[in-house]
C-alpha cells in the first residue's frame, strides 16, 4: 500500500479511536472516522501479540492489506479506517479474512453497492 493510504502515528490512531464509530464481528473490530477534504481512504492495522508470533502477525496484516486492495473500488473515500484483528483470525486463510472483512465493512455501511452481482465464473 502507498504511504499516503496508511495511518502510522499514534496520534492519528487515537483520533480514530476517540472520534470514530466502531463496528465488529467475531474476527475484526473496525473503527471508521470521516475526514473532510481527504480524497482517499487510509487504513491503520492493529494485530496484538496475543494472536501469534511476528511471522503470523505480519501475515495477517498482509491479508488485510490485500483484502483492502481488492475492495478499494467499493470502499468509501474520505475516511480513515483502523482494523483490529481478534484471536480467531490466526486460524483463517486469505479468502476467509477477505470474506470476514467484507462482512464487517458491510455492517459499517462503508462498501458501495455494486451492480455486478455474483455472475463471475
Short mmCIF file of C-alpha atoms in Angstrom, two decimals:
data_model
loop_
_atom_site.label_atom_id
_atom_site.label_comp_id
_atom_site.label_asym_id
_atom_site.label_seq_id
_atom_site.Cartn_x
_atom_site.Cartn_y
_atom_site.Cartn_z
CA UNK A 1 0.00 0.00 0.00
CA UNK A 2 1.14 3.51 -0.72
CA UNK A 3 2.37 5.60 2.20
CA UNK A 4 -0.48 8.12 1.97
CA UNK A 5 -3.00 5.27 2.39
CA UNK A 6 -1.61 4.25 5.80
CA UNK A 7 -2.15 5.51 9.32
CA UNK A 8 1.13 5.26 11.23
CA UNK A 9 1.22 7.84 14.01
CA UNK A 10 -0.19 7.07 17.45
CA UNK A 11 -1.96 10.46 17.46
CA UNK A 12 -3.82 9.55 14.26
CA UNK A 13 -4.82 6.14 15.69
CA UNK A 14 -6.10 7.81 18.88
CA UNK A 15 -8.13 10.32 16.87
CA UNK A 16 -9.89 7.49 15.01
CA UNK A 17 -10.48 5.56 18.27
CA UNK A 18 -11.86 8.59 20.12
CA UNK A 19 -13.92 10.28 17.39
CA UNK A 20 -14.77 7.39 15.09
CA UNK A 21 -17.54 4.80 15.18
CA UNK A 22 -16.74 1.14 15.78
CA UNK A 23 -18.22 -1.94 14.13
CA UNK A 24 -17.31 -5.53 14.89
CA UNK A 25 -17.76 -9.19 14.10
CA UNK A 26 -16.01 -12.18 15.70
CA UNK A 27 -12.75 -11.64 13.80
CA UNK A 28 -12.35 -7.87 13.43
CA UNK A 29 -13.16 -4.54 15.01
CA UNK A 30 -13.25 -1.65 12.52
CA UNK A 31 -13.19 1.99 13.56
CA UNK A 32 -14.37 4.48 10.91
CA UNK A 33 -13.75 8.23 11.02
CA UNK A 34 -14.92 10.62 8.31
CA UNK A 35 -12.17 13.01 7.16
CA UNK A 36 -13.27 16.19 5.40
CA UNK A 37 -11.18 17.17 2.38
CA UNK A 38 -9.43 13.80 2.07
CA UNK A 39 -9.83 12.31 -1.40
CA UNK A 40 -8.71 8.78 -0.49
CA UNK A 41 -9.14 6.39 2.40
CA UNK A 42 -6.40 5.45 4.87
CA UNK A 43 -6.07 2.30 6.94
CA UNK A 44 -4.30 1.52 10.18
CA UNK A 45 -3.75 -2.04 11.35
CA UNK A 46 -3.50 -3.40 14.87
CA UNK A 47 -2.63 -7.05 15.42
CA UNK A 48 -1.93 -7.95 19.05
CA UNK A 49 0.91 -10.16 20.26
CA UNK A 50 -1.78 -12.42 21.72
CA UNK A 51 -2.62 -13.54 18.18
CA UNK A 52 0.76 -15.09 17.41
CA UNK A 53 4.42 -14.54 16.71
CA UNK A 54 5.76 -11.82 14.40
CA UNK A 55 5.50 -14.03 11.32
CA UNK A 56 1.83 -14.75 11.99
CA UNK A 57 1.01 -11.10 12.76
CA UNK A 58 2.73 -9.87 9.59
CA UNK A 59 0.90 -12.49 7.52
CA UNK A 60 -2.44 -11.32 8.94
CA UNK A 61 -1.54 -7.70 8.12
CA UNK A 62 -0.65 -8.70 4.55
CA UNK A 63 -4.01 -10.48 4.21
CA UNK A 64 -5.88 -7.40 5.47
CA UNK A 65 -3.96 -5.03 3.15
CA UNK A 66 -4.57 -7.33 0.18
CA UNK A 67 -8.29 -7.51 1.02
CA UNK A 68 -8.49 -3.71 1.14
CA UNK A 69 -6.58 -3.54 -2.15
CA UNK A 70 -9.10 -5.87 -3.80
CA UNK A 71 -12.05 -3.97 -2.31
CA UNK A 72 -10.70 -0.46 -2.86
CA UNK A 73 -13.14 0.38 -5.68
CA UNK A 74 -16.08 -0.34 -3.34
CA UNK A 75 -14.75 1.39 -0.19
CA UNK A 76 -15.90 4.94 0.52
CA UNK A 77 -13.16 7.53 0.10
CA UNK A 78 -12.51 10.36 2.56
CA UNK A 79 -12.44 8.15 5.64
CA UNK A 80 -9.86 6.67 7.99
CA UNK A 81 -10.21 3.01 8.97
CA UNK A 82 -8.47 1.28 11.88
CA UNK A 83 -8.75 -2.51 11.78
CA UNK A 84 -8.10 -4.52 14.92
CA UNK A 85 -7.67 -8.26 14.40
CA UNK A 86 -9.11 -10.61 17.02
CA UNK A 87 -7.84 -14.04 18.03
CA UNK A 88 -9.89 -16.20 15.58
CA UNK A 89 -8.05 -14.55 12.64
CA UNK A 90 -4.98 -16.66 13.44
CA UNK A 91 -6.68 -19.78 12.02
CA UNK A 92 -8.00 -18.11 8.86
CA UNK A 93 -6.67 -18.13 5.30
CA UNK A 94 -6.66 -15.19 2.86
CA UNK A 95 -10.12 -15.95 1.46
CA UNK A 96 -11.71 -16.18 4.92
CA UNK A 97 -10.04 -12.95 6.04
CA UNK A 98 -11.39 -11.10 3.00
CA UNK A 99 -14.89 -12.50 3.49
CA UNK A 100 -14.91 -11.54 7.18
CA UNK A 101 -13.56 -8.04 6.45
CA UNK A 102 -16.17 -7.60 3.73
CA UNK A 103 -18.87 -8.58 6.23
CA UNK A 104 -17.77 -6.10 8.91
CA UNK A 105 -17.39 -3.32 6.30
CA UNK A 106 -20.96 -4.01 5.10
CA UNK A 107 -22.16 -3.79 8.71
CA UNK A 108 -20.36 -0.42 8.91
CA UNK A 109 -22.07 0.63 5.65
CA UNK A 110 -18.81 1.73 4.02
CA UNK A 111 -18.94 -0.56 0.99
CA UNK A 112 -20.58 0.85 -2.13
CA UNK A 113 -23.23 -1.29 -3.74
CA UNK A 114 -22.03 -2.99 -6.90
CA UNK A 115 -24.28 -3.83 -9.82
CA UNK A 116 -22.11 -6.77 -10.85
CA UNK A 117 -23.78 -9.29 -8.54
CA UNK A 118 -22.37 -12.82 -8.42
CA UNK A 119 -22.24 -13.54 -12.15
CA UNK A 120 -18.48 -14.05 -12.35
CA UNK A 121 -17.24 -17.53 -13.23
#
